[in-house]
Short mmCIF file of C-alpha atoms and ligand atoms in Angstrom, two decimals:
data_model
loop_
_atom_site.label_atom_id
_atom_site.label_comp_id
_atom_site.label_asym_id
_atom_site.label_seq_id
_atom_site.Cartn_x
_atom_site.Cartn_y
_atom_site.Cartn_z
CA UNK A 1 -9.43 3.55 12.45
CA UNK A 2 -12.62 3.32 10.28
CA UNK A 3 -14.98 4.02 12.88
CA UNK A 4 -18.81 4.76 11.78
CA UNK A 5 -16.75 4.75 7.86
CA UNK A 6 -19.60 3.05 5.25
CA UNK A 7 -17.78 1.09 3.19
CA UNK A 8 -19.81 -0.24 0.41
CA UNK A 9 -17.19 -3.74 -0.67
CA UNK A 10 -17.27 -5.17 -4.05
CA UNK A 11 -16.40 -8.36 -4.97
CA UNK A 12 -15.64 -9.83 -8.63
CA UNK A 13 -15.34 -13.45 -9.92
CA UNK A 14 -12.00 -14.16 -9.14
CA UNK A 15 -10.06 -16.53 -7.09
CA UNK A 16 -8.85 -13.69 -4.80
CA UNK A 17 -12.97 -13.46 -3.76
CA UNK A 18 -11.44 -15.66 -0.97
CA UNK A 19 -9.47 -12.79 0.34
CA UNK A 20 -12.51 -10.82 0.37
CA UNK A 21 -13.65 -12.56 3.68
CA UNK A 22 -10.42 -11.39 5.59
CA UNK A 23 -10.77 -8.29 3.78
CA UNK A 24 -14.55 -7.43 5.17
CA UNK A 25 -13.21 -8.71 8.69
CA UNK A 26 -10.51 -6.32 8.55
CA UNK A 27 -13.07 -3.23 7.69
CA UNK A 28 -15.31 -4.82 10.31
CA UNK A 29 -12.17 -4.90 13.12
CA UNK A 30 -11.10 -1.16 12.28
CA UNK A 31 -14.83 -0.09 13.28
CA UNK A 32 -16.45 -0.02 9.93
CA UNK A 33 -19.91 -0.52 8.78
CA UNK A 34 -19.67 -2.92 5.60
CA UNK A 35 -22.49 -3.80 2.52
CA UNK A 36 -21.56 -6.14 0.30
CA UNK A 37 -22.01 -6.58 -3.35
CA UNK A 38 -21.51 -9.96 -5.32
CA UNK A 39 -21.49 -10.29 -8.99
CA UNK A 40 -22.49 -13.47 -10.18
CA UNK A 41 -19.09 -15.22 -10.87
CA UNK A 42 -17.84 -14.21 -7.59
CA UNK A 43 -20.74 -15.74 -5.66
CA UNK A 44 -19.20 -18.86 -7.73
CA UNK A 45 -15.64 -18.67 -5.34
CA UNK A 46 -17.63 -17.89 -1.98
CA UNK A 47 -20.79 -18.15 -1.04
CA UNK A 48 -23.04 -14.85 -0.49
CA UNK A 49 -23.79 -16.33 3.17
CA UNK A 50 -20.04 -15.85 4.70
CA UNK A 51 -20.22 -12.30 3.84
CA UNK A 52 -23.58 -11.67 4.92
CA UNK A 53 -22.91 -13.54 8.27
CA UNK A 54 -19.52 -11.00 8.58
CA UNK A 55 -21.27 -8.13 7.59
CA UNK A 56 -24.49 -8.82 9.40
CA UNK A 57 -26.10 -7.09 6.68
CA UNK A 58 -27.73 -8.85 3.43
CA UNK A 59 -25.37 -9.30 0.60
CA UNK A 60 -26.22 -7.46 -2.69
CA UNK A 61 -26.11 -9.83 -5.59
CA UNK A 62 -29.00 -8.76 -8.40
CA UNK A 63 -31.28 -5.72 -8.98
CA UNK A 64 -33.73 -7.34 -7.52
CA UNK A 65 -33.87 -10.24 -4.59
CA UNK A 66 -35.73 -13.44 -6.38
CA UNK A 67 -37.57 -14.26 -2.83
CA UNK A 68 -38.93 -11.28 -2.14
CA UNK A 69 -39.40 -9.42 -5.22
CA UNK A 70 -38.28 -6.53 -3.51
CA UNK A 71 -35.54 -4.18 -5.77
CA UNK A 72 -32.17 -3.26 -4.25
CA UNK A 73 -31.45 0.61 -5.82
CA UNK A 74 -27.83 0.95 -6.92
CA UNK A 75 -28.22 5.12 -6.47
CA UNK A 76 -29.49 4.46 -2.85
CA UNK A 77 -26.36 1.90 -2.05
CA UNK A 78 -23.85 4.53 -3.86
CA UNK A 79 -25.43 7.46 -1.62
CA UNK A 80 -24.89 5.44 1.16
CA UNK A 81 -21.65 4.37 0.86
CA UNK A 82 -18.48 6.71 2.27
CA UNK A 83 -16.05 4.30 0.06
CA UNK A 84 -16.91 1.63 -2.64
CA UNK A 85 -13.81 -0.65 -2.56
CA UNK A 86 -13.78 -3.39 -5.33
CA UNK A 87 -11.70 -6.17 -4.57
CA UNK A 88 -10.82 -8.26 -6.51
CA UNK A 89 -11.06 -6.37 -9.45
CA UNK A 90 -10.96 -8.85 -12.62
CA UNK A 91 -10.03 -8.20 -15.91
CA UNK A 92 -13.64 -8.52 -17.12
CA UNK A 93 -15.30 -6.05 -14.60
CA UNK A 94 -12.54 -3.34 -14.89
CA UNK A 95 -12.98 -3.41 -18.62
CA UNK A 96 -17.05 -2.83 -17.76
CA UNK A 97 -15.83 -0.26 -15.39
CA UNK A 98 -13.92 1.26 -18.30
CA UNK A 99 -16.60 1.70 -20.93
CA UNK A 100 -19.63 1.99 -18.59
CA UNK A 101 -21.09 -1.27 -19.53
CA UNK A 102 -23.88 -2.00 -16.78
CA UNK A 103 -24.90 -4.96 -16.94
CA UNK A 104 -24.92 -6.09 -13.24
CA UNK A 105 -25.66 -4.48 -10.05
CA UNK A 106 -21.55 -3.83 -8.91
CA UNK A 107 -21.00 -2.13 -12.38
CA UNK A 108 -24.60 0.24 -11.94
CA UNK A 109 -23.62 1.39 -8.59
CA UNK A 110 -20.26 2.34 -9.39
CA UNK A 111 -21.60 4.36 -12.23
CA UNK A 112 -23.95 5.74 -9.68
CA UNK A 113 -21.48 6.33 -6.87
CA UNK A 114 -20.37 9.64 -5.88
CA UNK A 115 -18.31 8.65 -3.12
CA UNK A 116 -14.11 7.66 -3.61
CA UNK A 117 -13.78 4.61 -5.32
CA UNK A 118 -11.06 2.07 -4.85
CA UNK A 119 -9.90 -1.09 -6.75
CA UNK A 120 -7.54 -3.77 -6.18
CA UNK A 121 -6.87 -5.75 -9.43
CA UNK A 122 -6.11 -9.61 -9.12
CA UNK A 123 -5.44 -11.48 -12.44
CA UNK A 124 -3.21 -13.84 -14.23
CA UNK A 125 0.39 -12.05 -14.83
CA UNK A 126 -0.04 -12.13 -18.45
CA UNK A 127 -3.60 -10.32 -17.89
CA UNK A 128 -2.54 -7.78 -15.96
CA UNK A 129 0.14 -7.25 -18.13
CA UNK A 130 -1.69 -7.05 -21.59
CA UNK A 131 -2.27 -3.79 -22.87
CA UNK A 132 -6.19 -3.69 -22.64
CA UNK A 133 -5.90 -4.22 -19.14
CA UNK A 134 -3.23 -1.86 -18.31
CA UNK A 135 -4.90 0.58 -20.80
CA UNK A 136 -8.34 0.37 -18.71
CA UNK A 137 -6.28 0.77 -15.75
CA UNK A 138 -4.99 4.03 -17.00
CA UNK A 139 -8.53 4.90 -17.85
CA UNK A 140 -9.63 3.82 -14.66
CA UNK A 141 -6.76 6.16 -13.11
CA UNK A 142 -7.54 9.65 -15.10
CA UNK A 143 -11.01 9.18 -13.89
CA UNK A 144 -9.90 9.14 -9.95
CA UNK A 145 -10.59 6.06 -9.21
CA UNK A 146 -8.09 4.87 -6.53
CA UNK A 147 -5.90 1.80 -7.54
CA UNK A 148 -4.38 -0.13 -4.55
CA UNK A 149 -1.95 -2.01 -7.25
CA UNK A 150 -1.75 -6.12 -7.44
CA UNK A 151 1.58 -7.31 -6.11
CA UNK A 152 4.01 -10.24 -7.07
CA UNK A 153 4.13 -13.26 -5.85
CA UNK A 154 2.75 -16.63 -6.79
CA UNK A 155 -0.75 -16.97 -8.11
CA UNK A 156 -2.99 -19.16 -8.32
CA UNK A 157 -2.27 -20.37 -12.11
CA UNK A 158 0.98 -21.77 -10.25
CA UNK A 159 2.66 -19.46 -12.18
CA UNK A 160 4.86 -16.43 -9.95
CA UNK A 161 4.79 -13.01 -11.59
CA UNK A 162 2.69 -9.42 -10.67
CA UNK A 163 -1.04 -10.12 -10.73
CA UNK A 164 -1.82 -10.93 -6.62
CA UNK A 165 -4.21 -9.04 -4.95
CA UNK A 166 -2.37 -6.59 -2.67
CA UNK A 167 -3.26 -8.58 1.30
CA UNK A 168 -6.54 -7.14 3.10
CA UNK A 169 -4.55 -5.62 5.75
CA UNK A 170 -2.83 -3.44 2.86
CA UNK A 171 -6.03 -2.74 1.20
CA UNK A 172 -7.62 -1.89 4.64
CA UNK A 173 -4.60 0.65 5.71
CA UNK A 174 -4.72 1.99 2.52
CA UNK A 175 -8.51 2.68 3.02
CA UNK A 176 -7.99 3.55 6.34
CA UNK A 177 -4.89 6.19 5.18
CA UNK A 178 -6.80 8.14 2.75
CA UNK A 179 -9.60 9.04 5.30
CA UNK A 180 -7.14 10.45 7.52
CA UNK A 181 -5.48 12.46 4.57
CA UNK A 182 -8.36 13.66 2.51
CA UNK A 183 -8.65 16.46 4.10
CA UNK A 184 -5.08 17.94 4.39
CA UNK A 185 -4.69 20.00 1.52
CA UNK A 186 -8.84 21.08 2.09
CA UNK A 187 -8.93 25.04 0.21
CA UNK A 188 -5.33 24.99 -0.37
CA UNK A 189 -4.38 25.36 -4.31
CA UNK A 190 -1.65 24.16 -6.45
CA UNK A 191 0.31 24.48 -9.41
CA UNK A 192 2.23 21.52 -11.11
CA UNK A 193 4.18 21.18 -14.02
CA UNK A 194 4.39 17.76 -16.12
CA UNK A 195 5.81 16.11 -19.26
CA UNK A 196 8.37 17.56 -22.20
CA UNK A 197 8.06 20.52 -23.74
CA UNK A 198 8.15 20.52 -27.88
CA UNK A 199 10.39 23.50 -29.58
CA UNK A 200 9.16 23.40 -32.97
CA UNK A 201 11.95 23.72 -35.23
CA UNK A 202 9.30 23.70 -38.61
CA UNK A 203 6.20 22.87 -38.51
CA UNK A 204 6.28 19.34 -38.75
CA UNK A 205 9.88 18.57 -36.69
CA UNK A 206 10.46 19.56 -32.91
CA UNK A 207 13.57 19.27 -30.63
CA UNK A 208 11.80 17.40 -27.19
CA UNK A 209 12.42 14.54 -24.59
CA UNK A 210 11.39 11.26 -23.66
CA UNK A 211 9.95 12.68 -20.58
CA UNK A 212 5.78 10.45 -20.29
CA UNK A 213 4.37 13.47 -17.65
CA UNK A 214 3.43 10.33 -15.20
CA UNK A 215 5.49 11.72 -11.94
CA UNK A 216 3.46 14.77 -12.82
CA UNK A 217 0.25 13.61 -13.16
CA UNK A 218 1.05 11.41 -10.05
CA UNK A 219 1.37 14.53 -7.92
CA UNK A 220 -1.64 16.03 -9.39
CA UNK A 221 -3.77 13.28 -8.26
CA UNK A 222 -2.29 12.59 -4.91
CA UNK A 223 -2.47 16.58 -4.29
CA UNK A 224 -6.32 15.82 -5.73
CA UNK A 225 -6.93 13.47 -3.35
CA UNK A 226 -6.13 15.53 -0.36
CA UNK A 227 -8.42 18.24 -1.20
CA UNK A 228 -6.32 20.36 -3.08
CA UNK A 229 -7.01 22.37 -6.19
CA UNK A 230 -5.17 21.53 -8.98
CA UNK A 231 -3.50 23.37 -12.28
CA UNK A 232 -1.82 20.60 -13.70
CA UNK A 233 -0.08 22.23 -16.58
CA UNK A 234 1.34 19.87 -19.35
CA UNK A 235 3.61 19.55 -22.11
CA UNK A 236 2.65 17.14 -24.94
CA UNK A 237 1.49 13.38 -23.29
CA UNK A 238 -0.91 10.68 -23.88
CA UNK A 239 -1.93 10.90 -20.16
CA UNK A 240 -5.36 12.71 -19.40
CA UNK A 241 -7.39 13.23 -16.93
CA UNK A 242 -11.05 13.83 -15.94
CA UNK A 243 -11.09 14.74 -12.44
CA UNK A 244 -13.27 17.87 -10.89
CA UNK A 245 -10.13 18.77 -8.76
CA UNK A 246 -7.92 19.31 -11.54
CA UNK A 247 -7.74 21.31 -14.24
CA UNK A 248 -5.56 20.28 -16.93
CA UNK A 249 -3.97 22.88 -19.15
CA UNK A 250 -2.31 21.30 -22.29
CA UNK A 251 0.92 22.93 -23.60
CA UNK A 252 3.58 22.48 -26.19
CA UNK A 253 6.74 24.94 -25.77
CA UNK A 254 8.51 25.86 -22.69
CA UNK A 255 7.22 29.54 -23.61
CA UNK A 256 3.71 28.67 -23.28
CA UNK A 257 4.24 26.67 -19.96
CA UNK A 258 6.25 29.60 -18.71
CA UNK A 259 3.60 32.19 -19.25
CA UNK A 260 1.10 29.96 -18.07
CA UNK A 261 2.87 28.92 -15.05
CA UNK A 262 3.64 32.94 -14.28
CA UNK A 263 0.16 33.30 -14.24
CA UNK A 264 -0.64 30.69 -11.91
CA UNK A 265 1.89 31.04 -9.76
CA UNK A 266 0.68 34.22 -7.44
CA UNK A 267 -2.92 32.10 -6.57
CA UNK A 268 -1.34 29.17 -5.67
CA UNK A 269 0.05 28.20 -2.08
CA UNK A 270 2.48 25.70 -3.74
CA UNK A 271 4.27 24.86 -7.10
CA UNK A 272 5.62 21.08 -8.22
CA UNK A 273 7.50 21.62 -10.92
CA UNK A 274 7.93 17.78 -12.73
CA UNK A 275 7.93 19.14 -16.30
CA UNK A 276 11.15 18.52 -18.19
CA UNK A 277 11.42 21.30 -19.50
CA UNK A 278 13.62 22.62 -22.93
CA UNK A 279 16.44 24.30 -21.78
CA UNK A 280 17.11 25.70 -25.63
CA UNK A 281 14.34 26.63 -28.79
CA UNK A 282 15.47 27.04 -32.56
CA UNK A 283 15.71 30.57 -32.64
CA UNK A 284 13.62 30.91 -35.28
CA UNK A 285 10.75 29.00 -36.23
CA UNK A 286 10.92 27.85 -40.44
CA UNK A 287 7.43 28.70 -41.44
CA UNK A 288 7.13 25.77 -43.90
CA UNK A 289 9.41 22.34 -44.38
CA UNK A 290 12.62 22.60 -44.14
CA UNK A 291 13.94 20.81 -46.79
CA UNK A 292 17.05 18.51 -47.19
CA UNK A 293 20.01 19.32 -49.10
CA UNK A 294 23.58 18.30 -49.77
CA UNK A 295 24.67 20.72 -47.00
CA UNK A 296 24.92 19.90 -43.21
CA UNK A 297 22.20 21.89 -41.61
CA UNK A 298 22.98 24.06 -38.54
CA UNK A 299 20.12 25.18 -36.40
CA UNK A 300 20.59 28.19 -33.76
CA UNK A 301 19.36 27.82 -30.15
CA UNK A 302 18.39 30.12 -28.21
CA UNK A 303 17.59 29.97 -24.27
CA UNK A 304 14.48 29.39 -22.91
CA UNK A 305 13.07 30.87 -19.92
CA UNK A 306 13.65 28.90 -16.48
CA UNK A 307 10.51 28.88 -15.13
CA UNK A 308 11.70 27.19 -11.49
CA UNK A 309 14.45 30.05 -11.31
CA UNK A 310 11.30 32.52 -12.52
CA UNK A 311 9.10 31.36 -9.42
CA UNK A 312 11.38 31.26 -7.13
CA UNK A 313 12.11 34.82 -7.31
CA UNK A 314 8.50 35.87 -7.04
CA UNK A 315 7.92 32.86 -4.80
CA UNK A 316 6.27 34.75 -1.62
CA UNK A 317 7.25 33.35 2.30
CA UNK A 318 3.48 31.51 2.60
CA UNK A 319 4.22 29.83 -1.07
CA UNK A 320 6.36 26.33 -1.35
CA UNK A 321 8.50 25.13 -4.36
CA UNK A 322 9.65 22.12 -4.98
CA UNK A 323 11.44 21.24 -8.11
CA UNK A 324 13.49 18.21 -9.52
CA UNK A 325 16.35 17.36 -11.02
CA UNK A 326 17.48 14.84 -13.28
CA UNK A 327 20.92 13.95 -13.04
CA UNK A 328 23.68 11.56 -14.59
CA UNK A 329 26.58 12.54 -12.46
CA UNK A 330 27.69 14.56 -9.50
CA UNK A 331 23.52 14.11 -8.64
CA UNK A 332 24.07 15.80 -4.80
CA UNK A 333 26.38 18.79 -5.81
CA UNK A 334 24.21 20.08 -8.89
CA UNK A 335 20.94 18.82 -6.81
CA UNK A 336 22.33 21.62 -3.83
CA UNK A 337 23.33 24.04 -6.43
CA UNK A 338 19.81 23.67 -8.07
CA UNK A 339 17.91 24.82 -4.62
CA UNK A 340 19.82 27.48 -4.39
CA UNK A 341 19.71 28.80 -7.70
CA UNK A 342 16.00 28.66 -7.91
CA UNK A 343 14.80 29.51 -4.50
CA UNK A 344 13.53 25.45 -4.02
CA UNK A 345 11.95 24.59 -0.01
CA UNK A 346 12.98 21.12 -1.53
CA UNK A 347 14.14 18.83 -5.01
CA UNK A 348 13.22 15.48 -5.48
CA UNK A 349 16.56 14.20 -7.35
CA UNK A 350 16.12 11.28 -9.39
CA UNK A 351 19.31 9.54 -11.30
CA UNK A 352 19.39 8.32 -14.53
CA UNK A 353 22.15 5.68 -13.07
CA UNK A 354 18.95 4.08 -11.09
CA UNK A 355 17.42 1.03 -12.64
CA UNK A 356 14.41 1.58 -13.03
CA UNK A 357 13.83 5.36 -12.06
CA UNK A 358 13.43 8.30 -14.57
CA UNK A 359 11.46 8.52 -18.22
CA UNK A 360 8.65 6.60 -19.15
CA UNK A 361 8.41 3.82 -16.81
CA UNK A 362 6.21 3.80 -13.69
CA UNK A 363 9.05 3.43 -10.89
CA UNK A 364 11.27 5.70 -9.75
CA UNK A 365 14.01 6.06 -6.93
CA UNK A 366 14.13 9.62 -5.45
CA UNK A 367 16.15 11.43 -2.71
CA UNK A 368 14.77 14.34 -1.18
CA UNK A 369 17.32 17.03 -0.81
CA UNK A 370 16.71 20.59 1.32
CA UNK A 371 18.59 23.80 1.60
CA UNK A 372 20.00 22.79 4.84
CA UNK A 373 21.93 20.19 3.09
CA UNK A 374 19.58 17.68 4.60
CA UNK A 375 18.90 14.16 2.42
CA UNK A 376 16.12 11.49 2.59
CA UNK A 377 16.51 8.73 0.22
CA UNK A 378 13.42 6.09 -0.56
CA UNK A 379 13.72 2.66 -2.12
CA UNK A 380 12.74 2.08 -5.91
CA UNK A 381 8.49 2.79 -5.64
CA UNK A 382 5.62 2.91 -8.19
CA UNK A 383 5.26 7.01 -9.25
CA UNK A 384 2.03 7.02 -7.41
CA UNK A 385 3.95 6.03 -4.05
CA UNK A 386 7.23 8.40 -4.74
CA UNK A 387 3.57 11.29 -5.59
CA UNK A 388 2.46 10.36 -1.68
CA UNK A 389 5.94 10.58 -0.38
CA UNK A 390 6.35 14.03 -1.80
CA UNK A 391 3.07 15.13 -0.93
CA UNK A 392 3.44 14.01 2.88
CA UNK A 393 6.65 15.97 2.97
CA UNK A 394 4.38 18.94 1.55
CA UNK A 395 1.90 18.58 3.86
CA UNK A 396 4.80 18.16 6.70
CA UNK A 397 6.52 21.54 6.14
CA UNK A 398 3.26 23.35 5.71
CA UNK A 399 1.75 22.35 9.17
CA UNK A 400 5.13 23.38 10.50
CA UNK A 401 5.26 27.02 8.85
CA UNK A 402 2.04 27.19 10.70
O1 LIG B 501 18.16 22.98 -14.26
P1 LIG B 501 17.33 21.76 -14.42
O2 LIG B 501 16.60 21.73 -15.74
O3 LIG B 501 18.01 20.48 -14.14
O4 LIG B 501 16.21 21.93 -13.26
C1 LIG B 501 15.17 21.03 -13.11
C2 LIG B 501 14.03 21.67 -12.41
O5 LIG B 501 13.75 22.95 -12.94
C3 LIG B 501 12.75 20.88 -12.60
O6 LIG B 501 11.93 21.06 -11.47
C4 LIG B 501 12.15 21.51 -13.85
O7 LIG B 501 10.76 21.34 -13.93
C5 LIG B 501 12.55 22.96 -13.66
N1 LIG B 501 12.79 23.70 -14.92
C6 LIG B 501 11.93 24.72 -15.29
N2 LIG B 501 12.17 25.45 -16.43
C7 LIG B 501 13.24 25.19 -17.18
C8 LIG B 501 14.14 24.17 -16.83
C9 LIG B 501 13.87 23.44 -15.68
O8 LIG B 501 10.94 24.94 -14.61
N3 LIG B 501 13.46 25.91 -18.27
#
């Protein structure tokens, strides 16, 4: 439950706001204490008195209330707050959200909060799907705020595509979830790989893969967000991210990411390796542009190191390693073969043949495979979802080596 939880709820000018009210009576229900904060357009869908009369608490709508005079302090309502959940979350205040623009009282305390923040979007389906909006979303993400994503369904435009708010009983578990989580991982410390690796093959041409580093990052956060310490250790990506709990250390070759991840490795009490790592590098490196010419070019490979197979044979009894595997065929055989090889407690295997799963895009489908031979196989799920699963399984198997 929520009990004695402050949650600090704000509400944007959208036609979700409705959902707001079952939304506050579900934080009420579960035991917690709710403020409220309106911006202006919101108090346009609902009134300001249904969620003051809920939340038996004044509702929060300007700097300053006009009756009274008296000022409302957004650093005081951000101290006070365990969790500021914003939902609905418009276009227009997660692109203020984005680039710090605070012009209202919602938008100041959430630059002032230091408590978890969590947002559930509600737009139009084209909205949510433009690239502004998914771009602030991402910058929303690498900053740690928590995204409870908008589902599909029909919307209020009449039109049916992704853009509801995710229900108030979702919202509320998910809420509700990461309390009882955020302390799991508290003072343990991990290591994860992410994204391709680049073998330069002159200075201006590389041999790499269409691998984004967003299961990666995924795990980083969700590992984040149970109290772990982070070394999130990446091959090339567009993906950043600014959160205290991790500390991102950019790579390009499989060499550097190998000698990084040696390193790491013996501090650690658990390594996630997502990176797809090169298997091969040009053997040697042309020191200017290689340029064309009427013969067929032949460039030598050479092996790179394996770092899963090099962890796993330093890997000590009180350290866990959990790989993946990629495959196109005979997924379960190599998948076995894999833990063996490189000393894996588990390997998320995730095949190519899946629509919808692998490089790039944000679901995946993933079976969980141990040494015992043991499967557990999850429906198609956003990264961030297949990132808890993993991370619960984490979590499971180190409370039981306890
Ligand atoms: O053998 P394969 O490349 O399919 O194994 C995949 C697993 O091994 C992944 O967890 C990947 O991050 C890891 N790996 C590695 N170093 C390599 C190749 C793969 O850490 N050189």
């Amino acid at each position: 439950m929520l009990q004695d939880k402050k949650i600090l709820l704000g509400v944007t000018g959208g036609i979700a706001a409705y959902k707001s009210v079952y939304l506050l009576r579900e934080f009420v229900r579960r035991g917690a204490q709710v403020k409220v904060i309106m911006t202006g357009m919101a108090q346009q869908f609902v009134g300001p008195l249904t969620f003051s009369a809920l939340s038996r608490s004044p509702v929060f709508t300007d700097f300053f209330d006009q009756n009274t005079g008296q000022w409302h302090s957004h650093v005081d309502l951000g101290l006070w707050a365990d969790a500021f959940v914003i939902a609905p979350l418009t276009a227009n205040s997660m692109a203020k959200m984005a680039i710090g623009l605070a012009d209202n009282l919602l938008i100041t305390t959430y630059l002032s909060a230091r408590c978890p923040v969590f947002v559930a979007p509600a737009m139009d389906l084209d909205m949510y799907a433009h690239p502004s909006v998914k771009k602030n979303l991402e910058i929303l993400l690498s900053r740690g705020v928590h995204v409870i994503e908008a589902g599909e369904g029909e919307l209020a435009s009449g039109l049916s595509g992704k853009g509801r708010m995710a229900e108030p009983q979702d919202i509320a578990e998910f809420v509700q979830q990461f309390f009882l989580s955020s302390q799991e991982l508290a003072g343990r410390k991990a290591l994860v790989t992410a994204g391709p690796t680049y073998e330069m093959i002159d200075p201006v041409r590389f041999i790499g893969n269409f691998s984004s580093g967003k299961m990666g990052f995924a795990i980083a956060r969700e590992l984040a967000r149970r109290g772990a310490k982070v070394f999130l250790v990446s091959g090339p990506t567009a993906l950043t991210t600014d959160e205290p709990n991790i500390e991102l250390i950019r790579v390009t070759s499989a060499q550097e990411m190998y000698s990084h991840a040696q390193k790491i490795f013996p501090q650690v009490d658990m390594a996630i390796l997502a990176a797809a790592v090169a298997d091969y590098r040009p053997a040697e490196q042309a020191q200017t542009k290689i340029k064309k010419s009427d013969q067929d070019l032949v460039i030598h490979l050479v092996k790179n190191p394996d770092i899963a197979a090099s962890l796993g044979k330093i890997k000590r009894s009180d350290q866990l390693l959990v790989g993946f595997a990629l495959e196109t065929d005979n997924e379960l055989r190599n998948a076995r073969e894999k833990i063996q090889k490189k000393n894996f407690d588990f390997i998320v295997l995730n095949s190519l043949r899946d629509k919808g799963a692998g490089f790039g895009v944000d679901t995946n489908k993933v079976t969980f495979v141990f040494p015992s031979g043991e499967q557990k196989a999850f429906p198609l799920k956003t990264k961030a979802q297949v990132a808890q699963d993993i991370v619960t399984q984490i979590v499971k198997i180190t409370n039981e080596s306890r």
